[in-house]
Amino acid sequence: MTPSGVNRPATDGLASPGMSHRSPRFVPILKDVRNRVVRCLGGDERYGSVLLGTSGTGAVEAMMGAARDPVLIIENGRYSRRLTAIAAAQGHEVRSLHVEDFDLIDEATVGRALAASPRPRTLALVHCETTTGVLAPLQGICGLAAGLGVNTMVDAVGSVGAHSPGLGQTGPDWLAAGSGKGTEAIPGLSFVVARRSLLADAEPGRAGYLLDVGRNWKAQEAGAAAHTLPIPLVVALNEALRRWESETPAARERRYTRTATALRKGLQEHGFEIVPLHEEARSNVVIPVVLPLGVDFAQVQAELVERDMEVYYSEDAQARGYFVLAHIGGVDPDAFEEFLRALTTSCRAQLTPALPQGGECRA
């Protein structure tokens, strides 16, 4: 179930008065957004942020451009493999630590990889793999890296809002996320949050000109964007961040936890089997579900769309015997029953006899 996650104040922000990104009126708005992003993610005065006019992928690419070699990447799914592809394209010296897609990342194994020679200077990972719903033990991993003097870079595009990254505690040195998903603003903007000292020392060139995080940081610190930003989206993001602050980050995380618990319970009551994950690896935003044998989930998706219900479809997941449900934004758990009835009806229509006949996740 994937609603847009956009709250009303954010959509109202799209109707903001027209202005240039170089207008004096825009300077305080840009400053507010950058400061609020840091606060909402638990950061303090040691952290700063860079706003970019891209999707979350752009922020990840900008962040990785500042990585110091060698780079160790924990690969446990599609989006962590994307980190490897980005780092390789940027010419980084890359090593990968492979973890099976549905396994909990073992901190001891990560510790040994960090201590191996030559020791990496950067560790990169995905906080929540949205293709599987697996959550990384971020605090423990970042603590291990910090103890060895290794900088951590985290793709938090899928976890933002739903899981605290712990900035200001034992959280990452660098983080990339977007205005969509748990930020609950309009997609189309992204941000990199990092320790101010690292932003100031970011080496230029790896991510190209547009996504050079150091150059963008220096321009925004001086009160101006280095490139044109979509002003209505920035104003909308500012309103969404106000709402996040008002709700409080802790309360938002609890809300996502309640939503995930309600959806898991409902799925089981309707006869679906949830892919078994270690308790610490279960995310608040994505639930992997065993696909009943004989069900074509692309057809299920098409039928749900006709009912104004959006779900993800992945050919890879279908081939491996599961599908994922993402519950992002202001989802009312009371609406789950209608959705689950529609999902069950669509699956049963493809089966003889009815749902389920014990599908097997082959991940």
Coordinates of N, CA and C in Angstrom, one line a residue, residues 61-62 64-66 89-90 203-215:
E61 N 24.1 9.9 -4.7 CA 25.3 10.1 -5.6 C 26.2 11.2 -5.2
A62 N 25.5 12.3 -4.7 CA 26.3 13.5 -4.3 C 27.1 13.1 -3.0
M64 N 28.1 10.0 -2.1 CA 29.2 9.0 -2.4 C 30.3 9.7 -3.1
G65 N 30.0 10.9 -3.8 CA 31.1 11.6 -4.4 C 32.1 12.1 -3.4
A66 N 31.7 12.3 -2.2 CA 32.6 12.8 -1.1 C 33.3 11.6 -0.3
A89 N 31.2 3.8 -10.6 CA 31.1 4.8 -11.7 C 31.9 6.1 -11.4
Q90 N 32.0 6.4 -10.1 CA 32.8 7.6 -9.7 C 34.2 7.3 -9.6
E203 N 36.0 16.7 -1.0 CA 36.8 16.9 -2.2 C 35.9 17.0 -3.4
P204 N 36.3 17.9 -4.3 CA 35.4 18.1 -5.5 C 35.7 17.1 -6.6
G205 N 34.7 17.0 -7.5 CA 34.9 16.3 -8.7 C 34.3 14.9 -8.9
R206 N 34.2 14.1 -7.9 CA 33.8 12.7 -8.0 C 32.4 12.6 -8.6
A207 N 31.5 13.4 -8.0 CA 30.0 13.4 -8.4 C 29.7 14.3 -9.5
G208 N 30.7 14.9 -10.2 CA 30.4 15.8 -11.2 C 30.2 17.2 -10.7
Y209 N 29.8 18.1 -11.6 CA 29.6 19.5 -11.2 C 28.3 19.8 -10.5
L210 N 27.2 19.3 -11.0 CA 25.9 19.6 -10.4 C 25.8 19.1 -9.0
L211 N 26.3 17.9 -8.8 CA 26.1 17.2 -7.5 C 27.4 17.3 -6.6
D212 N 28.2 18.2 -6.9 CA 29.4 18.4 -6.1 C 28.9 18.9 -4.7
V213 N 29.0 18.0 -3.7 CA 28.4 18.4 -2.4 C 29.1 19.5 -1.7
G214 N 30.5 19.5 -1.9 CA 31.2 20.6 -1.2 C 31.0 22.0 -1.8
R215 N 30.8 22.0 -3.1 CA 30.6 23.3 -3.8 C 29.2 23.8 -3.5

